[in-house]
Amino acid sequence: MKGVVSGPKSPPPNKHLVGVLLFLVCLCGSFFLIPYAHCYRGKLEAYWDIAHGNYKAQRCVHACIALKPTQELERRIFKYANIRIEVTDDCGYRMEGYNEVQWARIERLFPGAYDRALNEAIEWDRNRLQSGKE
């Protein structure tokens, strides 16, 4: 092959640099993908529970601001929709995904039950505070 002129060859990329860059891309990507994975895992668990006839919701153990009104709300939700609320330590994206699916299903089965229970629990708490029974 006479007459073929080839230009200067570029050096191959540094393998260590490529490895470090690939690691950083995967690490940064995981910060966005892991929460989605937890959320979809919670949704999957909710669909599994619904398929087995378990209608329930989850509440974070640290989310209870006022104990008596929260208990009254949970009692009224159970009264109107026969839904129990579990208290869990897993207070992240998994719980949010689980509740999203469960509450959507509950709202389809018992429309307005949560709003009615919430309004009555608020009124119950107002009456309790006005009467001075703590």
Short mmCIF file of N, CA and C in Angstrom, two decimals:
data_model
loop_
_atom_site.label_atom_id
_atom_site.label_comp_id
_atom_site.label_asym_id
_atom_site.label_seq_id
_atom_site.Cartn_x
_atom_site.Cartn_y
_atom_site.Cartn_z
N MET A 1 0.82 -1.15 0.00
CA MET A 1 0.00 0.00 0.00
C MET A 1 0.88 1.24 0.00
N LYS A 2 1.43 1.46 -1.09
CA LYS A 2 2.25 2.64 -1.26
C LYS A 2 1.41 3.84 -1.55
N GLY A 3 1.79 4.93 -1.01
CA GLY A 3 1.11 6.16 -1.28
C GLY A 3 0.03 6.52 -0.26
N VAL A 4 -0.26 5.66 0.66
CA VAL A 4 -1.27 5.97 1.68
C VAL A 4 -0.57 6.72 2.80
N VAL A 5 -1.07 7.88 3.08
CA VAL A 5 -0.48 8.70 4.13
C VAL A 5 -1.40 8.63 5.34
N SER A 6 -0.84 8.27 6.43
CA SER A 6 -1.65 8.25 7.66
C SER A 6 -1.16 9.35 8.57
N GLY A 7 -2.14 9.95 9.27
CA GLY A 7 -1.82 11.04 10.17
C GLY A 7 -1.25 10.50 11.48
N PRO A 8 -0.89 11.40 12.33
CA PRO A 8 -0.36 10.95 13.62
C PRO A 8 -1.46 10.28 14.43
N LYS A 9 -1.10 9.18 15.07
CA LYS A 9 -2.07 8.43 15.86
C LYS A 9 -2.22 9.10 17.22
N SER A 10 -3.48 9.18 17.67
CA SER A 10 -3.71 9.75 19.00
C SER A 10 -3.49 8.65 20.04
N PRO A 11 -3.00 9.01 21.19
CA PRO A 11 -2.75 7.99 22.20
C PRO A 11 -4.07 7.44 22.73
N PRO A 12 -4.08 6.18 23.14
CA PRO A 12 -5.32 5.59 23.68
C PRO A 12 -5.70 6.31 24.99
N PRO A 13 -6.97 6.32 25.32
CA PRO A 13 -7.39 7.00 26.55
C PRO A 13 -6.82 6.28 27.78
N ASN A 14 -6.57 7.05 28.78
CA ASN A 14 -6.05 6.51 30.03
C ASN A 14 -7.14 5.64 30.67
N LYS A 15 -6.82 4.36 30.92
CA LYS A 15 -7.82 3.43 31.46
C LYS A 15 -8.27 3.83 32.86
N HIS A 16 -7.38 4.34 33.65
CA HIS A 16 -7.74 4.74 35.00
C HIS A 16 -8.67 5.94 34.98
N LEU A 17 -8.41 6.87 34.09
CA LEU A 17 -9.26 8.05 33.99
C LEU A 17 -10.66 7.66 33.52
N VAL A 18 -10.75 6.76 32.57
CA VAL A 18 -12.04 6.28 32.08
C VAL A 18 -12.79 5.57 33.21
N GLY A 19 -12.10 4.77 34.00
CA GLY A 19 -12.72 4.07 35.12
C GLY A 19 -13.25 5.02 36.18
N VAL A 20 -12.46 6.04 36.49
CA VAL A 20 -12.89 7.02 37.49
C VAL A 20 -14.10 7.80 36.97
N LEU A 21 -14.07 8.21 35.72
CA LEU A 21 -15.21 8.93 35.16
C LEU A 21 -16.47 8.07 35.13
N LEU A 22 -16.33 6.81 34.78
CA LEU A 22 -17.47 5.89 34.77
C LEU A 22 -18.03 5.72 36.17
N PHE A 23 -17.15 5.60 37.16
CA PHE A 23 -17.58 5.48 38.55
C PHE A 23 -18.36 6.73 38.99
N LEU A 24 -17.86 7.90 38.64
CA LEU A 24 -18.54 9.14 39.03
C LEU A 24 -19.90 9.28 38.36
N VAL A 25 -20.00 8.89 37.11
CA VAL A 25 -21.29 8.93 36.41
C VAL A 25 -22.28 7.99 37.07
N CYS A 26 -21.85 6.78 37.41
CA CYS A 26 -22.74 5.82 38.07
C CYS A 26 -23.14 6.30 39.47
N LEU A 27 -22.20 6.89 40.19
CA LEU A 27 -22.49 7.39 41.53
C LEU A 27 -23.51 8.52 41.48
N CYS A 28 -23.31 9.46 40.57
CA CYS A 28 -24.25 10.58 40.45
C CYS A 28 -25.62 10.10 39.97
N GLY A 29 -25.64 9.14 39.08
CA GLY A 29 -26.90 8.58 38.60
C GLY A 29 -27.67 7.86 39.69
N SER A 30 -26.94 7.24 40.61
CA SER A 30 -27.63 6.50 41.67
C SER A 30 -28.35 7.42 42.63
N PHE A 31 -27.90 8.66 42.78
CA PHE A 31 -28.59 9.60 43.66
C PHE A 31 -29.99 9.92 43.12
N PHE A 32 -30.18 9.80 41.82
CA PHE A 32 -31.49 10.04 41.25
C PHE A 32 -32.30 8.76 41.10
N LEU A 33 -31.64 7.64 40.86
CA LEU A 33 -32.36 6.40 40.58
C LEU A 33 -32.78 5.64 41.84
N ILE A 34 -32.01 5.72 42.90
CA ILE A 34 -32.34 4.98 44.12
C ILE A 34 -33.67 5.43 44.72
N PRO A 35 -33.95 6.74 44.83
CA PRO A 35 -35.28 7.11 45.34
C PRO A 35 -36.43 6.60 44.48
N TYR A 36 -36.25 6.61 43.15
CA TYR A 36 -37.28 6.07 42.27
C TYR A 36 -37.46 4.58 42.51
N ALA A 37 -36.38 3.87 42.72
CA ALA A 37 -36.46 2.43 42.97
C ALA A 37 -37.22 2.17 44.27
N HIS A 38 -36.94 2.94 45.31
CA HIS A 38 -37.65 2.75 46.58
C HIS A 38 -39.14 3.08 46.43
N CYS A 39 -39.44 4.13 45.69
CA CYS A 39 -40.83 4.52 45.48
C CYS A 39 -41.58 3.42 44.73
N TYR A 40 -40.99 2.87 43.69
CA TYR A 40 -41.66 1.82 42.94
C TYR A 40 -41.72 0.51 43.72
N ARG A 41 -40.78 0.28 44.61
CA ARG A 41 -40.87 -0.90 45.47
C ARG A 41 -42.06 -0.77 46.41
N GLY A 42 -42.27 0.43 46.95
CA GLY A 42 -43.44 0.67 47.79
C GLY A 42 -44.73 0.49 47.02
N LYS A 43 -44.76 0.97 45.77
CA LYS A 43 -45.95 0.80 44.95
C LYS A 43 -46.22 -0.67 44.67
N LEU A 44 -45.17 -1.42 44.41
CA LEU A 44 -45.32 -2.85 44.16
C LEU A 44 -45.87 -3.56 45.39
N GLU A 45 -45.37 -3.21 46.57
CA GLU A 45 -45.89 -3.81 47.80
C GLU A 45 -47.36 -3.45 48.01
N ALA A 46 -47.73 -2.23 47.66
CA ALA A 46 -49.13 -1.82 47.81
C ALA A 46 -50.03 -2.61 46.85
N TYR A 47 -49.59 -2.78 45.61
CA TYR A 47 -50.38 -3.58 44.67
C TYR A 47 -50.50 -5.02 45.15
N TRP A 48 -49.45 -5.55 45.75
CA TRP A 48 -49.48 -6.91 46.29
C TRP A 48 -50.50 -7.00 47.41
N ASP A 49 -50.49 -6.02 48.32
CA ASP A 49 -51.45 -6.03 49.42
C ASP A 49 -52.87 -5.87 48.92
N ILE A 50 -53.08 -5.01 47.94
CA ILE A 50 -54.43 -4.84 47.39
C ILE A 50 -54.91 -6.13 46.75
N ALA A 51 -54.02 -6.81 46.04
CA ALA A 51 -54.39 -8.08 45.41
C ALA A 51 -54.80 -9.13 46.43
N HIS A 52 -54.25 -9.03 47.64
CA HIS A 52 -54.60 -9.97 48.71
C HIS A 52 -55.68 -9.43 49.63
N GLY A 53 -56.30 -8.30 49.27
CA GLY A 53 -57.41 -7.76 50.04
C GLY A 53 -57.02 -6.97 51.27
N ASN A 54 -55.77 -6.57 51.38
CA ASN A 54 -55.32 -5.78 52.53
C ASN A 54 -55.31 -4.31 52.15
N TYR A 55 -56.25 -3.57 52.68
CA TYR A 55 -56.29 -2.13 52.45
C TYR A 55 -55.82 -1.45 53.72
N LYS A 56 -54.69 -0.80 53.62
CA LYS A 56 -54.11 -0.12 54.77
C LYS A 56 -53.23 1.01 54.28
N ALA A 57 -52.87 1.86 55.20
CA ALA A 57 -51.97 2.96 54.88
C ALA A 57 -50.84 2.94 55.90
N GLN A 58 -49.79 3.67 55.61
CA GLN A 58 -48.65 3.73 56.52
C GLN A 58 -48.44 5.17 56.94
N ARG A 59 -48.05 5.32 58.20
CA ARG A 59 -47.74 6.64 58.74
C ARG A 59 -46.39 6.56 59.41
N CYS A 60 -45.60 7.59 59.20
CA CYS A 60 -44.27 7.64 59.79
C CYS A 60 -44.38 7.80 61.30
N VAL A 61 -43.56 7.10 62.04
CA VAL A 61 -43.61 7.15 63.49
C VAL A 61 -43.25 8.54 64.00
N HIS A 62 -42.49 9.30 63.24
CA HIS A 62 -42.07 10.63 63.66
C HIS A 62 -43.02 11.72 63.18
N ALA A 63 -44.08 11.37 62.45
CA ALA A 63 -44.96 12.37 61.86
C ALA A 63 -46.12 12.76 62.76
N CYS A 64 -46.24 12.15 63.90
CA CYS A 64 -47.36 12.43 64.79
C CYS A 64 -47.08 13.71 65.56
N ILE A 65 -47.80 14.76 65.24
CA ILE A 65 -47.62 16.03 65.93
C ILE A 65 -48.46 16.04 67.20
N ALA A 66 -49.72 15.71 67.09
CA ALA A 66 -50.61 15.67 68.24
C ALA A 66 -51.20 14.27 68.31
N LEU A 67 -50.95 13.58 69.37
CA LEU A 67 -51.29 12.16 69.47
C LEU A 67 -52.79 11.91 69.49
N LYS A 68 -53.54 12.61 70.32
CA LYS A 68 -54.98 12.35 70.44
C LYS A 68 -55.74 12.65 69.14
N PRO A 69 -55.51 13.82 68.50
CA PRO A 69 -56.21 14.04 67.23
C PRO A 69 -55.81 13.04 66.15
N THR A 70 -54.56 12.63 66.14
CA THR A 70 -54.12 11.64 65.15
C THR A 70 -54.81 10.30 65.39
N GLN A 71 -54.92 9.89 66.64
CA GLN A 71 -55.61 8.64 66.95
C GLN A 71 -57.09 8.74 66.59
N GLU A 72 -57.69 9.90 66.83
CA GLU A 72 -59.10 10.09 66.48
C GLU A 72 -59.29 10.03 64.97
N LEU A 73 -58.37 10.63 64.21
CA LEU A 73 -58.44 10.56 62.75
C LEU A 73 -58.34 9.11 62.28
N GLU A 74 -57.41 8.37 62.83
CA GLU A 74 -57.25 6.97 62.43
C GLU A 74 -58.48 6.15 62.80
N ARG A 75 -59.10 6.45 63.94
CA ARG A 75 -60.31 5.74 64.36
C ARG A 75 -61.45 6.04 63.39
N ARG A 76 -61.57 7.29 62.98
CA ARG A 76 -62.65 7.66 62.06
C ARG A 76 -62.41 7.11 60.65
N ILE A 77 -61.16 7.07 60.22
CA ILE A 77 -60.87 6.45 58.92
C ILE A 77 -61.24 4.97 58.95
N PHE A 78 -60.94 4.31 60.04
CA PHE A 78 -61.32 2.90 60.17
C PHE A 78 -62.85 2.76 60.18
N LYS A 79 -63.53 3.70 60.80
CA LYS A 79 -65.00 3.66 60.88
C LYS A 79 -65.62 3.84 59.50
N TYR A 80 -65.14 4.79 58.72
CA TYR A 80 -65.76 5.11 57.43
C TYR A 80 -65.30 4.21 56.29
N ALA A 81 -64.04 3.78 56.32
CA ALA A 81 -63.53 3.03 55.17
C ALA A 81 -62.96 1.67 55.54
N ASN A 82 -63.01 1.31 56.82
CA ASN A 82 -62.47 0.04 57.29
C ASN A 82 -61.00 -0.11 56.90
N ILE A 83 -60.27 0.98 57.03
CA ILE A 83 -58.85 1.03 56.68
C ILE A 83 -58.06 1.24 57.96
N ARG A 84 -57.06 0.43 58.16
CA ARG A 84 -56.18 0.64 59.31
C ARG A 84 -54.90 1.32 58.85
N ILE A 85 -54.33 2.10 59.75
CA ILE A 85 -53.10 2.83 59.44
C ILE A 85 -51.99 2.26 60.31
N GLU A 86 -50.95 1.78 59.65
CA GLU A 86 -49.79 1.22 60.35
C GLU A 86 -48.76 2.30 60.60
N VAL A 87 -48.11 2.20 61.73
CA VAL A 87 -47.02 3.12 62.04
C VAL A 87 -45.72 2.40 61.68
N THR A 88 -44.87 3.08 60.93
CA THR A 88 -43.64 2.44 60.45
C THR A 88 -42.43 3.35 60.67
N ASP A 89 -41.28 2.72 60.80
CA ASP A 89 -40.02 3.46 60.90
C ASP A 89 -39.48 3.83 59.52
N ASP A 90 -39.94 3.15 58.49
CA ASP A 90 -39.46 3.40 57.14
C ASP A 90 -40.17 4.63 56.58
N CYS A 91 -39.61 5.79 56.82
CA CYS A 91 -40.26 7.07 56.48
C CYS A 91 -39.62 7.69 55.26
N GLY A 92 -39.65 7.02 54.15
CA GLY A 92 -38.99 7.56 52.98
C GLY A 92 -39.84 7.41 51.74
N TYR A 93 -39.15 7.25 50.64
CA TYR A 93 -39.82 7.16 49.35
C TYR A 93 -40.66 5.90 49.23
N ARG A 94 -40.25 4.81 49.90
CA ARG A 94 -41.00 3.57 49.84
C ARG A 94 -42.40 3.76 50.44
N MET A 95 -42.46 4.44 51.59
CA MET A 95 -43.73 4.70 52.23
C MET A 95 -44.60 5.62 51.37
N GLU A 96 -44.00 6.61 50.75
CA GLU A 96 -44.76 7.52 49.89
C GLU A 96 -45.36 6.78 48.70
N GLY A 97 -44.58 5.89 48.08
CA GLY A 97 -45.10 5.11 46.96
C GLY A 97 -46.22 4.17 47.39
N TYR A 98 -46.05 3.56 48.56
CA TYR A 98 -47.06 2.65 49.09
C TYR A 98 -48.36 3.40 49.33
N ASN A 99 -48.27 4.54 50.02
CA ASN A 99 -49.47 5.30 50.34
C ASN A 99 -50.14 5.87 49.10
N GLU A 100 -49.36 6.24 48.12
CA GLU A 100 -49.93 6.79 46.89
C GLU A 100 -50.88 5.79 46.24
N VAL A 101 -50.45 4.55 46.15
CA VAL A 101 -51.28 3.51 45.53
C VAL A 101 -52.46 3.15 46.42
N GLN A 102 -52.19 2.96 47.70
CA GLN A 102 -53.27 2.56 48.61
C GLN A 102 -54.36 3.63 48.72
N TRP A 103 -53.96 4.91 48.88
CA TRP A 103 -54.97 5.95 49.03
C TRP A 103 -55.75 6.15 47.74
N ALA A 104 -55.12 5.95 46.59
CA ALA A 104 -55.86 6.06 45.33
C ALA A 104 -56.93 4.98 45.26
N ARG A 105 -56.57 3.78 45.67
CA ARG A 105 -57.53 2.67 45.66
C ARG A 105 -58.65 2.90 46.69
N ILE A 106 -58.27 3.37 47.86
CA ILE A 106 -59.25 3.63 48.92
C ILE A 106 -60.21 4.74 48.49
N GLU A 107 -59.68 5.75 47.83
CA GLU A 107 -60.53 6.86 47.37
C GLU A 107 -61.51 6.38 46.31
N ARG A 108 -61.12 5.41 45.49
CA ARG A 108 -62.05 4.86 44.50
C ARG A 108 -63.13 4.02 45.17
N LEU A 109 -62.75 3.26 46.21
CA LEU A 109 -63.72 2.40 46.89
C LEU A 109 -64.64 3.19 47.82
N PHE A 110 -64.08 4.14 48.53
CA PHE A 110 -64.83 4.92 49.52
C PHE A 110 -64.62 6.42 49.23
N PRO A 111 -65.30 6.95 48.22
CA PRO A 111 -65.04 8.35 47.86
C PRO A 111 -65.42 9.30 49.00
N GLY A 112 -64.49 10.19 49.32
CA GLY A 112 -64.73 11.21 50.33
C GLY A 112 -64.58 10.76 51.77
N ALA A 113 -64.21 9.50 52.00
CA ALA A 113 -64.12 9.00 53.37
C ALA A 113 -63.00 9.68 54.14
N TYR A 114 -61.87 9.90 53.49
CA TYR A 114 -60.75 10.54 54.19
C TYR A 114 -61.08 11.99 54.54
N ASP A 115 -61.67 12.72 53.60
CA ASP A 115 -62.01 14.11 53.86
C ASP A 115 -63.04 14.23 54.98
N ARG A 116 -64.04 13.35 54.97
CA ARG A 116 -65.06 13.37 56.01
C ARG A 116 -64.44 13.05 57.37
N ALA A 117 -63.55 12.04 57.40
CA ALA A 117 -62.89 11.68 58.66
C ALA A 117 -61.98 12.80 59.15
N LEU A 118 -61.27 13.45 58.25
CA LEU A 118 -60.38 14.54 58.63
C LEU A 118 -61.17 15.72 59.19
N ASN A 119 -62.24 16.10 58.51
CA ASN A 119 -63.06 17.22 58.99
C ASN A 119 -63.68 16.92 60.35
N GLU A 120 -64.15 15.72 60.55
CA GLU A 120 -64.74 15.36 61.83
C GLU A 120 -63.69 15.29 62.93
N ALA A 121 -62.50 14.83 62.61
CA ALA A 121 -61.43 14.79 63.61
C ALA A 121 -60.99 16.19 64.00
N ILE A 122 -60.96 17.10 63.04
CA ILE A 122 -60.62 18.49 63.34
C ILE A 122 -61.69 19.11 64.24
N GLU A 123 -62.95 18.86 63.91
CA GLU A 123 -64.05 19.38 64.74
C GLU A 123 -64.03 18.76 66.13
N TRP A 124 -63.74 17.48 66.20
CA TRP A 124 -63.63 16.80 67.50
C TRP A 124 -62.52 17.43 68.34
N ASP A 125 -61.40 17.72 67.71
CA ASP A 125 -60.28 18.32 68.45
C ASP A 125 -60.61 19.74 68.91
N ARG A 126 -61.31 20.51 68.07
CA ARG A 126 -61.73 21.85 68.48
C ARG A 126 -62.65 21.79 69.70
N ASN A 127 -63.61 20.90 69.65
CA ASN A 127 -64.55 20.75 70.77
C ASN A 127 -63.80 20.29 72.03
N ARG A 128 -62.85 19.42 71.86
CA ARG A 128 -62.09 18.92 73.01
C ARG A 128 -61.28 20.04 73.64
N LEU A 129 -60.66 20.87 72.80
CA LEU A 129 -59.86 21.98 73.33
C LEU A 129 -60.72 23.07 73.96
N GLN A 130 -61.90 23.31 73.37
CA GLN A 130 -62.78 24.35 73.93
C GLN A 130 -63.39 23.92 75.25
N SER A 131 -63.63 22.63 75.39
CA SER A 131 -64.21 22.17 76.65
C SER A 131 -63.15 21.98 77.73
N GLY A 132 -61.88 22.05 77.35
CA GLY A 132 -60.80 21.97 78.33
C GLY A 132 -60.42 20.57 78.72
N LYS A 133 -60.88 19.56 77.99
CA LYS A 133 -60.52 18.17 78.30
C LYS A 133 -59.24 17.81 77.56
N GLU A 134 -58.16 17.78 78.24
CA GLU A 134 -56.87 17.43 77.62
C GLU A 134 -56.51 16.04 77.94
#
